[in-house]
């Protein structure tokens, strides 16, 4: 291979890499270049740029979540119906993020938009509660938080659960 061919190959490679980064930057389904991998700081995320994780909505303490529960916040379970049946926060409403259409009418009829809602799923490696929080905000719910440690932490703390 000649020196000239090698240089042309390197230039072609550099152009291809640059084009890929430009495409990623403008694509609505592009990949986030920097992820949040530290579960100590909140829900991990490294998905699409438009992923639903909004750290400002997070409740990162089971004690703070219990305090909100005790003052009347409604917990909304984003998990599957099967997981909900196995155990959930006592009084929580099932609203699986992957079956929003199926549960939407009943939820809207039952829960006023000014009610404080706290979504949860299976912990810091689960984005479902964040995604559901975004759905609820888009439906006009005004006060929505995400309990990032989810059902496992709630149950481990010995707080009220229902089978």
Short mmCIF file of C-alpha atoms in Angstrom, two decimals:
data_model
loop_
_atom_site.label_atom_id
_atom_site.label_comp_id
_atom_site.label_asym_id
_atom_site.label_seq_id
_atom_site.Cartn_x
_atom_site.Cartn_y
_atom_site.Cartn_z
CA UNK A 1 0.00 0.00 0.00
CA UNK A 2 1.39 3.37 -0.97
CA UNK A 3 1.73 6.34 1.30
CA UNK A 4 -0.82 8.23 -0.80
CA UNK A 5 -3.43 5.45 -0.47
CA UNK A 6 -2.94 5.35 3.29
CA UNK A 7 -3.44 9.12 3.53
CA UNK A 8 -6.59 8.93 1.40
CA UNK A 9 -7.94 6.16 3.62
CA UNK A 10 -7.27 8.20 6.76
CA UNK A 11 -8.97 11.26 5.26
CA UNK A 12 -11.96 9.16 4.21
CA UNK A 13 -12.18 7.68 7.71
CA UNK A 14 -12.00 11.16 9.33
CA UNK A 15 -14.77 12.47 7.02
CA UNK A 16 -16.95 9.46 7.84
CA UNK A 17 -16.49 9.95 11.60
CA UNK A 18 -17.25 13.66 11.31
CA UNK A 19 -20.38 12.93 9.24
CA UNK A 20 -21.54 10.43 11.85
CA UNK A 21 -21.17 12.97 14.66
CA UNK A 22 -23.01 15.64 12.64
CA UNK A 23 -25.82 13.21 11.83
CA UNK A 24 -26.08 12.19 15.49
CA UNK A 25 -26.21 15.82 16.62
CA UNK A 26 -29.17 16.64 14.38
CA UNK A 27 -31.06 13.35 14.62
CA UNK A 28 -33.99 13.38 17.08
CA UNK A 29 -33.12 9.76 17.89
CA UNK A 30 -29.41 10.40 18.22
CA UNK A 31 -27.39 8.90 21.03
CA UNK A 32 -26.36 11.01 23.99
CA UNK A 33 -22.57 11.33 23.90
CA UNK A 34 -22.21 11.75 27.64
CA UNK A 35 -24.21 9.52 29.95
CA UNK A 36 -25.00 9.74 33.64
CA UNK A 37 -23.71 6.47 35.05
CA UNK A 38 -23.49 7.21 38.77
CA UNK A 39 -26.54 5.83 40.57
CA UNK A 40 -25.56 7.93 43.59
CA UNK A 41 -26.57 11.00 41.56
CA UNK A 42 -29.90 9.65 40.32
CA UNK A 43 -31.33 7.46 37.61
CA UNK A 44 -28.68 6.29 35.19
CA UNK A 45 -29.16 7.36 31.62
CA UNK A 46 -27.30 6.98 28.40
CA UNK A 47 -30.08 6.50 25.91
CA UNK A 48 -31.41 8.83 23.26
CA UNK A 49 -30.80 12.55 23.59
CA UNK A 50 -34.52 13.01 24.23
CA UNK A 51 -34.68 10.41 27.00
CA UNK A 52 -37.22 11.13 29.73
CA UNK A 53 -34.83 11.43 32.67
CA UNK A 54 -35.25 14.83 34.34
CA UNK A 55 -33.18 14.86 37.51
CA UNK A 56 -35.01 17.91 38.87
CA UNK A 57 -38.14 15.75 39.36
CA UNK A 58 -36.32 13.12 41.40
CA UNK A 59 -36.89 12.22 45.03
CA UNK A 60 -33.68 10.42 45.93
CA UNK A 61 -34.46 9.50 49.52
CA UNK A 62 -36.88 6.84 50.73
CA UNK A 63 -37.45 8.97 53.84
CA UNK A 64 -38.48 11.97 51.71
CA UNK A 65 -40.76 9.73 49.65
CA UNK A 66 -42.40 8.44 52.85
CA UNK A 67 -42.86 11.99 54.11
CA UNK A 68 -44.70 12.86 50.87
CA UNK A 69 -46.76 9.65 51.19
CA UNK A 70 -47.74 10.62 54.74
CA UNK A 71 -48.90 14.05 53.58
CA UNK A 72 -51.19 12.65 50.89
CA UNK A 73 -49.14 12.26 47.73
CA UNK A 74 -50.54 9.62 45.40
CA UNK A 75 -47.98 7.05 44.31
CA UNK A 76 -48.31 5.91 40.70
CA UNK A 77 -46.76 2.57 39.76
CA UNK A 78 -45.19 2.61 36.28
CA UNK A 79 -44.37 -1.12 36.34
CA UNK A 80 -46.22 -3.99 34.71
CA UNK A 81 -49.52 -5.30 36.09
CA UNK A 82 -47.72 -8.51 37.07
CA UNK A 83 -45.13 -6.63 39.15
CA UNK A 84 -47.90 -4.53 40.71
CA UNK A 85 -49.82 -7.67 41.73
CA UNK A 86 -46.68 -9.12 43.33
CA UNK A 87 -46.39 -6.05 45.56
CA UNK A 88 -46.71 -2.28 45.43
CA UNK A 89 -46.75 0.81 47.61
CA UNK A 90 -49.99 0.61 49.59
CA UNK A 91 -52.56 2.87 47.96
CA UNK A 92 -50.57 3.22 44.74
CA UNK A 93 -52.42 3.40 41.44
CA UNK A 94 -51.28 1.17 38.60
CA UNK A 95 -50.48 3.11 35.42
CA UNK A 96 -47.99 1.04 33.41
CA UNK A 97 -45.98 3.27 31.15
CA UNK A 98 -46.19 0.73 28.31
CA UNK A 99 -50.00 0.60 28.47
CA UNK A 100 -50.89 4.27 28.90
CA UNK A 101 -53.75 4.20 26.39
CA UNK A 102 -55.34 1.24 28.16
CA UNK A 103 -55.32 2.96 31.58
CA UNK A 104 -55.64 6.60 30.55
CA UNK A 105 -59.40 7.14 30.75
CA UNK A 106 -59.79 5.54 34.17
CA UNK A 107 -56.79 7.42 35.54
CA UNK A 108 -58.02 10.80 34.28
CA UNK A 109 -61.48 10.15 35.73
CA UNK A 110 -60.08 9.14 39.12
CA UNK A 111 -57.19 11.55 39.70
CA UNK A 112 -57.56 15.34 39.59
CA UNK A 113 -54.79 17.29 37.85
CA UNK A 114 -53.89 19.24 41.00
CA UNK A 115 -53.10 16.09 43.02
CA UNK A 116 -49.46 15.59 43.96
CA UNK A 117 -48.23 12.47 42.13
CA UNK A 118 -45.10 10.43 42.69
CA UNK A 119 -44.20 7.88 40.05
CA UNK A 120 -42.00 4.89 40.76
CA UNK A 121 -40.71 1.70 39.16
CA UNK A 122 -37.94 -0.74 40.09
CA UNK A 123 -35.12 1.60 41.05
CA UNK A 124 -32.33 3.77 39.69
CA UNK A 125 -31.70 1.64 36.65
CA UNK A 126 -35.33 2.00 35.50
CA UNK A 127 -36.45 5.00 33.42
CA UNK A 128 -40.14 3.98 33.33
CA UNK A 129 -41.09 6.24 36.24
CA UNK A 130 -39.43 9.19 34.49
CA UNK A 131 -41.22 8.40 31.26
CA UNK A 132 -44.56 8.16 33.08
CA UNK A 133 -43.86 11.46 34.86
CA UNK A 134 -43.42 13.12 31.45
CA UNK A 135 -46.72 11.60 30.26
CA UNK A 136 -48.51 12.92 33.35
CA UNK A 137 -47.01 16.39 32.93
CA UNK A 138 -48.12 16.43 29.29
CA UNK A 139 -51.64 15.52 30.43
CA UNK A 140 -51.77 18.65 32.59
CA UNK A 141 -50.80 17.25 35.99
CA UNK A 142 -49.10 20.08 37.82
CA UNK A 143 -47.17 18.41 40.64
CA UNK A 144 -45.25 15.29 39.63
CA UNK A 145 -42.13 13.79 41.18
CA UNK A 146 -40.20 10.58 40.58
CA UNK A 147 -39.19 8.32 43.48
CA UNK A 148 -36.01 7.00 41.93
CA UNK A 149 -35.30 4.17 44.35
CA UNK A 150 -38.68 2.66 43.56
CA UNK A 151 -40.56 -0.21 45.07
CA UNK A 152 -37.54 -2.27 46.18
CA UNK A 153 -36.26 0.53 48.46
CA UNK A 154 -39.76 1.23 49.76
CA UNK A 155 -40.26 -2.42 50.65
CA UNK A 156 -36.75 -2.75 52.14
CA UNK A 157 -37.47 0.24 54.41
CA UNK A 158 -40.50 -1.60 55.80
CA UNK A 159 -42.95 1.03 54.59
CA UNK A 160 -46.60 0.16 53.78
CA UNK A 161 -46.99 -2.29 50.90
CA UNK A 162 -49.86 -4.26 49.47
CA UNK A 163 -49.70 -7.62 47.74
#
